[in-house]
Short mmCIF file of N, CA and C in Angstrom, two decimals:
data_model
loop_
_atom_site.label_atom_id
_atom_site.label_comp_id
_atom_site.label_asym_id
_atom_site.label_seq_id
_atom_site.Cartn_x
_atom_site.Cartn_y
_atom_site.Cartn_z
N UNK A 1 -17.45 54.80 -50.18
CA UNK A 1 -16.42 53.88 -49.71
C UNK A 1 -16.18 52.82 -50.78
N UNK A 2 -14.77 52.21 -51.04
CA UNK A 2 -14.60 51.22 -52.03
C UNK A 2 -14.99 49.75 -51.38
N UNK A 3 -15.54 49.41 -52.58
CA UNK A 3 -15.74 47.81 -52.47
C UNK A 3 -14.56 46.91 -51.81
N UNK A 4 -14.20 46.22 -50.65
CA UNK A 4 -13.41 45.95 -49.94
C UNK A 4 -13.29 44.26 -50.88
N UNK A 5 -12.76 43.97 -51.48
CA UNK A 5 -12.34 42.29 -51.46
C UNK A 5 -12.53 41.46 -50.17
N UNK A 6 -12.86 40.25 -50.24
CA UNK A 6 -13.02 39.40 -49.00
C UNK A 6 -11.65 39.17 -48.44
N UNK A 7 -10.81 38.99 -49.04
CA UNK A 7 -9.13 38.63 -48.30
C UNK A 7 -8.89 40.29 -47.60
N UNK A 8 -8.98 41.44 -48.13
CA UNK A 8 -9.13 42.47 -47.54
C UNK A 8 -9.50 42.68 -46.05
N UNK A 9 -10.88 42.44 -46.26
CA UNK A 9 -11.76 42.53 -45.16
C UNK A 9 -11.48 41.03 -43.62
N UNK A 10 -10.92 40.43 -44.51
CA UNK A 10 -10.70 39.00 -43.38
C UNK A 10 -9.03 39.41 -42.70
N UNK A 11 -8.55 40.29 -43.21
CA UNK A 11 -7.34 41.00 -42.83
C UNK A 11 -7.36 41.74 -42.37
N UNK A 12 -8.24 42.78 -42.54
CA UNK A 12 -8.92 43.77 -41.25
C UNK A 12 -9.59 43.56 -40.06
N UNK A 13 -10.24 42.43 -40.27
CA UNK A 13 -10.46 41.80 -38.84
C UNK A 13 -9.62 40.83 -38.19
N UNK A 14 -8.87 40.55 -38.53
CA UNK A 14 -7.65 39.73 -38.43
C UNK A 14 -6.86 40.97 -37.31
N UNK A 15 -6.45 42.06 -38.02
CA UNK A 15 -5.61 43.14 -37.16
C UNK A 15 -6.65 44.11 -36.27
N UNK A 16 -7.79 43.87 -36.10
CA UNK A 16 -8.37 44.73 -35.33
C UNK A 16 -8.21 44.85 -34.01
N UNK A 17 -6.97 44.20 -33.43
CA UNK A 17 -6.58 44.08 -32.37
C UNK A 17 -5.50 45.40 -32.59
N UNK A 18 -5.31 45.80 -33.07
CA UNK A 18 -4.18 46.45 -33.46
C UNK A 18 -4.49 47.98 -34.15
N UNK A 19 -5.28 48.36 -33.45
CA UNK A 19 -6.04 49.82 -33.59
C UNK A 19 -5.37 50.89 -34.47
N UNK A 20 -3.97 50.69 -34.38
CA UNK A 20 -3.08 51.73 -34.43
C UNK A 20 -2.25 51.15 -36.03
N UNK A 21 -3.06 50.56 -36.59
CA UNK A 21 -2.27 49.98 -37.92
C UNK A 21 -4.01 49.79 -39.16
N UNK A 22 -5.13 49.97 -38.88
CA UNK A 22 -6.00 49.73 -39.21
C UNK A 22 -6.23 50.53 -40.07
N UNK A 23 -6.12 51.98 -39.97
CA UNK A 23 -6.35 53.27 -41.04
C UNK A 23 -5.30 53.09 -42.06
N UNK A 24 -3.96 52.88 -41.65
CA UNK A 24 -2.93 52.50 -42.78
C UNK A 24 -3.29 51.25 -43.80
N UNK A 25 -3.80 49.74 -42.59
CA UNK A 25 -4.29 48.88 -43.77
C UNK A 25 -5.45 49.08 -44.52
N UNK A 26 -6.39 50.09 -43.85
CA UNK A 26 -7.60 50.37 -44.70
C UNK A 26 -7.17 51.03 -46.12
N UNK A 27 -6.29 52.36 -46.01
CA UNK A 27 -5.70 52.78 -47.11
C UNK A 27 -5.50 52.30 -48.22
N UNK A 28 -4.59 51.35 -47.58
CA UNK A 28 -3.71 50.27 -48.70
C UNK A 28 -4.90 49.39 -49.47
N UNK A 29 -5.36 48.79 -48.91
CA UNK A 29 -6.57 48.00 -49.29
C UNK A 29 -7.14 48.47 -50.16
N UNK A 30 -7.73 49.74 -49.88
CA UNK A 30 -8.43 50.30 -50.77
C UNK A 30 -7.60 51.16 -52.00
N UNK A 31 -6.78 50.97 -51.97
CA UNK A 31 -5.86 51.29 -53.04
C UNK A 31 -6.17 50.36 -53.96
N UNK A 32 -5.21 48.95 -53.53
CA UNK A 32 -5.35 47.93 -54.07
C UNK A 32 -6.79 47.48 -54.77
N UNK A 33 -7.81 47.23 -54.22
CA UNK A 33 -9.46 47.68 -54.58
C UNK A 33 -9.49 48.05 -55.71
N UNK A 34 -8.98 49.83 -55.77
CA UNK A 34 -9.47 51.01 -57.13
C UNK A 34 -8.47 49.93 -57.91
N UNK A 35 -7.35 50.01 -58.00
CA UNK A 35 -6.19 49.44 -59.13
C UNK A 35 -6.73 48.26 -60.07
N UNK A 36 -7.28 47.09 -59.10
CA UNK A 36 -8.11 45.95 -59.53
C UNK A 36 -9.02 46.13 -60.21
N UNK A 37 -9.79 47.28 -59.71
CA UNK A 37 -11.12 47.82 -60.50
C UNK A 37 -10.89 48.29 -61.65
N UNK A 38 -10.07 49.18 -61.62
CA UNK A 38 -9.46 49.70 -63.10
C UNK A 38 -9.19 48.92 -63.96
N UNK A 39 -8.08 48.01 -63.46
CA UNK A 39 -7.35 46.85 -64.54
C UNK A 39 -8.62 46.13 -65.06
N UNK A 40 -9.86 45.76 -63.96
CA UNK A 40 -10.65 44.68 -64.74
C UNK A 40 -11.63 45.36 -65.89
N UNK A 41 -12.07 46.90 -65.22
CA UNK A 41 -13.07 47.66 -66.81
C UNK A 41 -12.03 47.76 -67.51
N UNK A 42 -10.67 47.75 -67.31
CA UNK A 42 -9.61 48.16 -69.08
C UNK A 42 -9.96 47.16 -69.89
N UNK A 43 -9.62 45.92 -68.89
CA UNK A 43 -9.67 44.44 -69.49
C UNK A 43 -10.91 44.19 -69.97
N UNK A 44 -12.11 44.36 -69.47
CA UNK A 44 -13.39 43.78 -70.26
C UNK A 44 -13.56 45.12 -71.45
N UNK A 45 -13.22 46.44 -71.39
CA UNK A 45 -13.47 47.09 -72.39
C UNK A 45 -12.17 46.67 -73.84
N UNK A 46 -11.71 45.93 -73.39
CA UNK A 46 -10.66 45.77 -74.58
C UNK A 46 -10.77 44.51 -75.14
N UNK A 47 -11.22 43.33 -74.24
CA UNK A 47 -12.32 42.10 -74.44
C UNK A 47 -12.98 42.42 -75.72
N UNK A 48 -13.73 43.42 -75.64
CA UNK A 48 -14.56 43.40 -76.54
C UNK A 48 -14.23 44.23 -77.76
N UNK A 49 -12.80 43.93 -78.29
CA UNK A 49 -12.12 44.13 -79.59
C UNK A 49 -11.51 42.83 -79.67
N UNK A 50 -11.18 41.93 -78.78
CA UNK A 50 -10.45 40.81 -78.57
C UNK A 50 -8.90 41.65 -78.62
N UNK A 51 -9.03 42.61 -77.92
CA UNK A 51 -6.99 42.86 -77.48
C UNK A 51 -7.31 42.66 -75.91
N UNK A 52 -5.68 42.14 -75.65
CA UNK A 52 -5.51 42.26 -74.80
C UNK A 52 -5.11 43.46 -74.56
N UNK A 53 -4.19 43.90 -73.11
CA UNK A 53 -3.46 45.33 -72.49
C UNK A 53 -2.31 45.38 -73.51
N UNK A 54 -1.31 44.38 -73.87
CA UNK A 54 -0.44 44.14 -74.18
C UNK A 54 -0.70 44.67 -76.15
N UNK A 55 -1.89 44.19 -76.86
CA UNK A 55 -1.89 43.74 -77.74
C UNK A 55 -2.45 45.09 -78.53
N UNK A 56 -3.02 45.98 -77.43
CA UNK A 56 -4.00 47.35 -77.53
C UNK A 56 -2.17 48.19 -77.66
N UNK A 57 -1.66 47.89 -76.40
CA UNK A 57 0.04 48.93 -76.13
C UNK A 57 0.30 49.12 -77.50
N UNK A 58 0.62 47.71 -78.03
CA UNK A 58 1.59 47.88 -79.19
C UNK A 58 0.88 48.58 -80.44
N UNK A 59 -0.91 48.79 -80.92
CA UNK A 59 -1.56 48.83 -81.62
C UNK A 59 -1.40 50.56 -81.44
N UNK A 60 -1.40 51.20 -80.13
CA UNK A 60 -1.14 52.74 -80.32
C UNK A 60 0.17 53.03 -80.20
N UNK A 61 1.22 52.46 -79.68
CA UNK A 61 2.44 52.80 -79.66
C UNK A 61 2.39 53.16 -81.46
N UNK A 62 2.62 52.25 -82.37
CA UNK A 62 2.40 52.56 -83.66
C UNK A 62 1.74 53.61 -84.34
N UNK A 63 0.27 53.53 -83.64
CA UNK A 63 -0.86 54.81 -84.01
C UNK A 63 -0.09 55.91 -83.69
N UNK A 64 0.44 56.00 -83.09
CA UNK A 64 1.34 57.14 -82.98
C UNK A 64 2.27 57.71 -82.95
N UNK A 65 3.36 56.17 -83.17
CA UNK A 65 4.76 56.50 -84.23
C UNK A 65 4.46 57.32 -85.68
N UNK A 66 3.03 56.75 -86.34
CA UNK A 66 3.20 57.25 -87.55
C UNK A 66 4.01 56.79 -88.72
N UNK A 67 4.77 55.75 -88.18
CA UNK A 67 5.92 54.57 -88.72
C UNK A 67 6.04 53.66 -88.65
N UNK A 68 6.21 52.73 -89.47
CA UNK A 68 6.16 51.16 -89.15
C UNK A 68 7.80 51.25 -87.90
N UNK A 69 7.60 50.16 -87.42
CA UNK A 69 8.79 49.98 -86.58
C UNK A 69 9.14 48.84 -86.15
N UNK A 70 10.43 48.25 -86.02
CA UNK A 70 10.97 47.22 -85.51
C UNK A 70 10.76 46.74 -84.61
N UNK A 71 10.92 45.12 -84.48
CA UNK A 71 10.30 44.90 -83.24
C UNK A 71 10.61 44.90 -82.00
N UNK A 72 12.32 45.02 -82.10
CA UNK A 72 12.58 45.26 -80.82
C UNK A 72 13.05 46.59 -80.34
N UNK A 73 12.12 47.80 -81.27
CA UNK A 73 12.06 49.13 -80.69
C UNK A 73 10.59 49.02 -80.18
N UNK A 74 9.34 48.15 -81.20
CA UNK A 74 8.53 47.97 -79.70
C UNK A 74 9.06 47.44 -78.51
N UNK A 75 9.47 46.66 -78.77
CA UNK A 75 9.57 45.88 -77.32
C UNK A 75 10.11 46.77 -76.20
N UNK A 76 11.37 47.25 -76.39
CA UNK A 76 11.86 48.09 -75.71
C UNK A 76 10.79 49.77 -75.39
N UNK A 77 10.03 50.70 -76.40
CA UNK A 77 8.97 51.14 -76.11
C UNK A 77 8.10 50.83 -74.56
N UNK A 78 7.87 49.32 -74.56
CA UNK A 78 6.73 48.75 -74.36
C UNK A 78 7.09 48.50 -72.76
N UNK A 79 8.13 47.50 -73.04
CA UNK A 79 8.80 47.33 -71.76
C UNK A 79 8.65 46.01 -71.46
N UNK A 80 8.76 45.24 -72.57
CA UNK A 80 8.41 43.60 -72.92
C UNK A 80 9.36 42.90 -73.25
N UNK A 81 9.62 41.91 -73.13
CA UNK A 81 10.74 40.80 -73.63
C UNK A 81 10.84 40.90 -75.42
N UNK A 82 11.77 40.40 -75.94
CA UNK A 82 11.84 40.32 -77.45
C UNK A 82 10.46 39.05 -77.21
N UNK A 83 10.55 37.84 -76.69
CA UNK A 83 9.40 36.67 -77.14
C UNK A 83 8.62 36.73 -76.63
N UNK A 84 7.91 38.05 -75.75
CA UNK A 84 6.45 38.32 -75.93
C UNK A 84 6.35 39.61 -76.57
N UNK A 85 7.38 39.94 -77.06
CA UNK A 85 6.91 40.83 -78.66
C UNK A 85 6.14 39.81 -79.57
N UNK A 86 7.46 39.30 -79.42
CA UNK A 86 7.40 38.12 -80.93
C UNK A 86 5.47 37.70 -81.02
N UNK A 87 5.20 36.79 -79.53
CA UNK A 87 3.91 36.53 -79.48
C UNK A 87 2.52 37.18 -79.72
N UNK A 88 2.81 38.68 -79.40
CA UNK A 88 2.01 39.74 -79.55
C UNK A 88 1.78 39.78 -81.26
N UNK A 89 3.10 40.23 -81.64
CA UNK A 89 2.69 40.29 -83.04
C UNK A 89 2.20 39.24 -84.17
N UNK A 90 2.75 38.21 -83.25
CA UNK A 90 1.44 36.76 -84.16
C UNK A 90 0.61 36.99 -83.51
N UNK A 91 -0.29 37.25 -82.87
CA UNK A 91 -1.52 37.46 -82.69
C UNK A 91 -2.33 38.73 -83.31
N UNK A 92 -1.68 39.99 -83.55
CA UNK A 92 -2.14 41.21 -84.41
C UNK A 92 -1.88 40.43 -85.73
N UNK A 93 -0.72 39.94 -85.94
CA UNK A 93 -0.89 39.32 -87.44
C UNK A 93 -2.15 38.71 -88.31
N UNK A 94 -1.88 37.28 -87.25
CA UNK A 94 -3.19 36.64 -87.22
C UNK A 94 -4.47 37.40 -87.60
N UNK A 95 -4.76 38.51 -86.79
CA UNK A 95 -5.97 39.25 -86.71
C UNK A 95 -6.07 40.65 -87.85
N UNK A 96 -4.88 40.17 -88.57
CA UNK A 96 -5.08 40.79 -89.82
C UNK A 96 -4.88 42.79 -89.75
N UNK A 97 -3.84 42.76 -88.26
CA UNK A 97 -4.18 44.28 -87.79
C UNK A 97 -2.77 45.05 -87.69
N UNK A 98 -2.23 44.27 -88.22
CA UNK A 98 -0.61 44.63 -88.35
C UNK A 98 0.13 43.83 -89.69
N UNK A 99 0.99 44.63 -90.65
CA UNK A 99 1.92 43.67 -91.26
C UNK A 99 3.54 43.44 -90.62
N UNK A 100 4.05 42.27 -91.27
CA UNK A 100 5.49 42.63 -91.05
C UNK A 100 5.75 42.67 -92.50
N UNK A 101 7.05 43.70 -92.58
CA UNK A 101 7.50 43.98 -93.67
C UNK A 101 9.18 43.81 -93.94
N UNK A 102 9.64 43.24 -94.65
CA UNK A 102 10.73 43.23 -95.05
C UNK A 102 11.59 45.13 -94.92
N UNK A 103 12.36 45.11 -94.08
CA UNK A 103 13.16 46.94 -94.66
C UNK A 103 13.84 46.55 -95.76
N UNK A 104 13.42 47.58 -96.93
CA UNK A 104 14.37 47.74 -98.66
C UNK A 104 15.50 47.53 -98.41
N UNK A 105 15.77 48.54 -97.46
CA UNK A 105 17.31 48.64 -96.90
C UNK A 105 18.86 47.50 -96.23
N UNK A 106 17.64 47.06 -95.60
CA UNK A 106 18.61 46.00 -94.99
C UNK A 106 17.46 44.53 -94.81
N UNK A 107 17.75 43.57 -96.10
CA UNK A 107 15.83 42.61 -95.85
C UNK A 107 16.16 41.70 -94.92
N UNK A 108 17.33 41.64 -93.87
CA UNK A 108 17.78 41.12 -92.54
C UNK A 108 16.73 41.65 -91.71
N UNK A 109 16.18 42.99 -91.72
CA UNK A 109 15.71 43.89 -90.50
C UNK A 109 13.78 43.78 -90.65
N UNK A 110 12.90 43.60 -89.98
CA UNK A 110 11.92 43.53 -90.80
C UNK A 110 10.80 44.95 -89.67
N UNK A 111 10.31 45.47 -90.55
CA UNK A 111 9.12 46.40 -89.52
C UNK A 111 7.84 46.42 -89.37
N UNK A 112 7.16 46.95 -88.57
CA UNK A 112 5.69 46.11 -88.53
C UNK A 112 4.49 47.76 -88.44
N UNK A 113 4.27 47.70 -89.30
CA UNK A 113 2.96 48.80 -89.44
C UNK A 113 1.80 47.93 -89.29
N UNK A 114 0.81 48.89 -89.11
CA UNK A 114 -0.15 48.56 -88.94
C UNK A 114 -1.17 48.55 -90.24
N UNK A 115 -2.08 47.80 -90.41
CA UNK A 115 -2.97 47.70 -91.83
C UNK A 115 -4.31 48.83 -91.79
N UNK A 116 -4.99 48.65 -92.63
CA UNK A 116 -6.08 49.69 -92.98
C UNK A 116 -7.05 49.03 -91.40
N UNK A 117 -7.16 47.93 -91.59
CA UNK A 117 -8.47 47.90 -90.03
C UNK A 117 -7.69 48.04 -88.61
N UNK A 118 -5.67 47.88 -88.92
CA UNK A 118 -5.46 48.04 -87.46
C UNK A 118 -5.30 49.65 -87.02
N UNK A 119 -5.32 50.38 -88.21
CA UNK A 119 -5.54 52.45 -87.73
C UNK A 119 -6.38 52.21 -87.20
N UNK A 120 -7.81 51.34 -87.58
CA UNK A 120 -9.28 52.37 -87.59
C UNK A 120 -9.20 51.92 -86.42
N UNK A 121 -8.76 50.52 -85.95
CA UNK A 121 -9.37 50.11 -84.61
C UNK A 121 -8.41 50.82 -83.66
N UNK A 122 -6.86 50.60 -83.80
CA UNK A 122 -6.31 51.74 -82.83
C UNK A 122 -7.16 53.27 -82.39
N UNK A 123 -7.37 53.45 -83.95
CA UNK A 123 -8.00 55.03 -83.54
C UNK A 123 -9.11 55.08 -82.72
N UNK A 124 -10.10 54.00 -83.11
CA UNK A 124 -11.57 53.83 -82.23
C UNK A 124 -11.25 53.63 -80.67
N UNK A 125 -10.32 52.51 -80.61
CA UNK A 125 -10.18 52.34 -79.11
C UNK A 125 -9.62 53.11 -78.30
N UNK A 126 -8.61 53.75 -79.09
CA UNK A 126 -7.89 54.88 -78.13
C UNK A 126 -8.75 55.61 -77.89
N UNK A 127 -9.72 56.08 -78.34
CA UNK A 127 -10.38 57.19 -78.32
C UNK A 127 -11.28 56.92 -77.29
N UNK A 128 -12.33 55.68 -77.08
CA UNK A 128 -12.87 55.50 -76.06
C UNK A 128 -12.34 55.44 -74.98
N UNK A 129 -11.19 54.91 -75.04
CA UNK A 129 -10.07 54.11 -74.16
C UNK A 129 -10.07 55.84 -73.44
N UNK A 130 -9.55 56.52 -73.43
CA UNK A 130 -9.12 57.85 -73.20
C UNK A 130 -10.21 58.39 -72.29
N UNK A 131 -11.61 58.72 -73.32
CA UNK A 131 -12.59 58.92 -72.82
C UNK A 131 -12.61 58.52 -71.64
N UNK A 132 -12.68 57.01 -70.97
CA UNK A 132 -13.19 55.88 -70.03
C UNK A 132 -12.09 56.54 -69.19
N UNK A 133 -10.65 56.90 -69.33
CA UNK A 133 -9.66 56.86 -68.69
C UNK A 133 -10.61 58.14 -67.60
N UNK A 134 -10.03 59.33 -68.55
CA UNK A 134 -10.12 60.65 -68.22
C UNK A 134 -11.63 60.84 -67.25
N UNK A 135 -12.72 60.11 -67.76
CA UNK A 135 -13.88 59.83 -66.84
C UNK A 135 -13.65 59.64 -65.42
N UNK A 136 -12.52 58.88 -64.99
CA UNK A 136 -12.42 58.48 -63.48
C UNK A 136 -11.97 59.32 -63.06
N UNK A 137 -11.31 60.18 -63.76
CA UNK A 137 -10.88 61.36 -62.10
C UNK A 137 -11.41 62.43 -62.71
N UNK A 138 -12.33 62.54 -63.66
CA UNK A 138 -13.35 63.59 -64.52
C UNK A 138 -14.62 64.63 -63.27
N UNK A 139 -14.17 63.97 -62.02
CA UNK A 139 -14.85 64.81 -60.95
C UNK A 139 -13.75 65.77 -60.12
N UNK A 140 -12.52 65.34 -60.67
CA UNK A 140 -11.60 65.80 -59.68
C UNK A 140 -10.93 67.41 -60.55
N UNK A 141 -10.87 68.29 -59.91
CA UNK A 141 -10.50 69.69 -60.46
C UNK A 141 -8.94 69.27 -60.66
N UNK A 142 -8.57 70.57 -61.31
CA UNK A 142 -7.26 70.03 -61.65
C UNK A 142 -5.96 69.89 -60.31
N UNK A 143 -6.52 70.40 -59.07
CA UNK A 143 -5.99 71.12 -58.56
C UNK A 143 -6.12 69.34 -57.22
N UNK A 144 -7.02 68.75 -57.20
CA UNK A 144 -7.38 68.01 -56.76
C UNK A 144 -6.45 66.80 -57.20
N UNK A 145 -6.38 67.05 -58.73
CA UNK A 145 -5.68 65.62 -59.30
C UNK A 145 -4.32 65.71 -59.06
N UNK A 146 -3.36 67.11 -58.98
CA UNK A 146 -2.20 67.50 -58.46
C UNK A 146 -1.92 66.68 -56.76
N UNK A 147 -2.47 67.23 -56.50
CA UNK A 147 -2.76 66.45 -54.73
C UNK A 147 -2.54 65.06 -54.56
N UNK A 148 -3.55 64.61 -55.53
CA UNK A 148 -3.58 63.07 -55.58
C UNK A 148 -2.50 62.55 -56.28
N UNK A 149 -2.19 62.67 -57.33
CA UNK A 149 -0.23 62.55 -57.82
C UNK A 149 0.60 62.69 -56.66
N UNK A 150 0.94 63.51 -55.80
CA UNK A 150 1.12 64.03 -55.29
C UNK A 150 1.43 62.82 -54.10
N UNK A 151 0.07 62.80 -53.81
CA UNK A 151 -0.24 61.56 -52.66
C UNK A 151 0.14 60.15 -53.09
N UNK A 152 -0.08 59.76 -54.71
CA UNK A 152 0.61 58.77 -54.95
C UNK A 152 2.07 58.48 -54.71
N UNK A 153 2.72 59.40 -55.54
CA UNK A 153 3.92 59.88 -55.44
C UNK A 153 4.56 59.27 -54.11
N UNK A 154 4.45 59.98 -52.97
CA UNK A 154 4.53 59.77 -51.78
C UNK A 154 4.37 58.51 -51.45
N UNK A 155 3.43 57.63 -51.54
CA UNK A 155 3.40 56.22 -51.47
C UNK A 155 4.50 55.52 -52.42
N UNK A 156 4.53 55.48 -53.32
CA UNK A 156 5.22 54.96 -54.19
C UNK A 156 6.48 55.20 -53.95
N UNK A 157 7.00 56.05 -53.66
CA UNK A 157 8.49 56.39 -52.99
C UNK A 157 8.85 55.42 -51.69
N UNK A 158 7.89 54.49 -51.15
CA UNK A 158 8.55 53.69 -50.32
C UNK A 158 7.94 52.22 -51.08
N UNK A 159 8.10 52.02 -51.67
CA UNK A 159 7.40 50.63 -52.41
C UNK A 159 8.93 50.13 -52.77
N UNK A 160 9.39 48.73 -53.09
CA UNK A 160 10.42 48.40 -53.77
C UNK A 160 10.64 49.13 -55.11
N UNK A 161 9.67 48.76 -55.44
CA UNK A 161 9.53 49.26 -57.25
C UNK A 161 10.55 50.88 -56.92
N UNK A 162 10.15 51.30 -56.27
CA UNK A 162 10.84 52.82 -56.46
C UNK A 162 12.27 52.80 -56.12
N UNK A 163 12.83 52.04 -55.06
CA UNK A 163 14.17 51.34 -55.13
C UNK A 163 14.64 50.71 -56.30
N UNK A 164 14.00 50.20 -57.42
CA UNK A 164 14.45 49.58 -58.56
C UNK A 164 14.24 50.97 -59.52
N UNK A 165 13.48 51.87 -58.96
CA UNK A 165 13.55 52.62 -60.28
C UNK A 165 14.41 53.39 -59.95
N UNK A 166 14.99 53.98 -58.99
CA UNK A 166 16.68 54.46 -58.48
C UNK A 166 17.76 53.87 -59.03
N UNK A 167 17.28 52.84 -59.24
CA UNK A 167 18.94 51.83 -59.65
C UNK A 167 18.61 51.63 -61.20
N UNK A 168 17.83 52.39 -61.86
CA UNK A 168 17.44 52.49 -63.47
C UNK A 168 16.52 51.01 -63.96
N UNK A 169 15.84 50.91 -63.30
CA UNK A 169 15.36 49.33 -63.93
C UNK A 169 13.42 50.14 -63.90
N UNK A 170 12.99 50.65 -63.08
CA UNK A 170 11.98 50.99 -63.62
C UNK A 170 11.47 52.52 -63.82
N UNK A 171 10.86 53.18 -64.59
CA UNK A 171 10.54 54.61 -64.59
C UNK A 171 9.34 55.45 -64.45
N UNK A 172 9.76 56.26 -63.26
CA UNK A 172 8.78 56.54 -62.61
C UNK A 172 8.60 58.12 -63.41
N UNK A 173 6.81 58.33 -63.54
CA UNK A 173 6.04 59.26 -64.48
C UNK A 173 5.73 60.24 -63.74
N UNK A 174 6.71 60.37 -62.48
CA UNK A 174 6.48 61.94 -61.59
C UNK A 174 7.71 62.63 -61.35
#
């Protein structure tokens, strides 16, 4: 069973009058639960490179352009404002893990590769990063993880978010 949060659990007894809504809020809850759980091991495993979620995105988006690139084809990539591009990349700057570069072509336009320590560390972290990912549903057959897409899917189809991603504002990976 998942670790229930205290606002969780004070909400379940809150509706326990209400028999017939309890398995649905248990669900949800525990949705919410795994998601939190996830986000916080991404976050402390990326802590300890000093990236953030944001700062790791842009470090493999690149690792795997294979190309330096503009910044507001990351941004757009990413799914970020141009001025928390902007912020992101003073902070890889700073950290010595990205350049910006003037384009020959047009020295109006400028692109941002990554340096000799920001490959190695993209490459290192992705790689664990992946590992750690693929570990959590690393019990589930393939046939199991279909189901569970599946079952997400289904939830997510009544969430707002999926109303916004109908009307093209967000994109959904099923």
């Amino acid at each position: 069973m998942i670790k229930l949060d205290r606002k969780y659990l004070a909400l379940l007894d809150a509706a326990s009058g209400m028999s017939q809504h309890l398995a649905g809020l248990r669900t949800c809850f525990s949705l919410l639960a795994l998601t939190a759980a996830i986000d916080r091991g991404c976050a402390e495993r990326l802590q300890a490179y000093d990236l953030s979620e944001g700062r790791f995105t842009v470090l493999t988006v690149l690792l795997m352009a294979k190309k330096p690139l503009a910044p507001h084809d990351l941004a757009e990539r990413i799914g970020v404002t141009r001025a928390t591009m902007t912020g992101l990349l003073d902070g890889l700057e700073r950290s010595a893990l990205i350049t910006r570069r003037r384009d020959r072509r047009d020295r109006r336009s400028v692109k941002i590769a990554l340096t000799a320590p920001g490959r190695q560390l993209a490459e290192r972290v992705n790689a664990e990063h992946l590992k750690w990912i693929v570990n959590l549903v690393g019990d589930l057959n393939n046939d199991e993880q279909a189901d569970l897409q599946g079952l997400l899917a289904r939830i997510w189809r009544k969430t707002d978010a999926a109303s916004s991603a109908i009307q093209g504002d967000v994109y959904e990976n099923n």
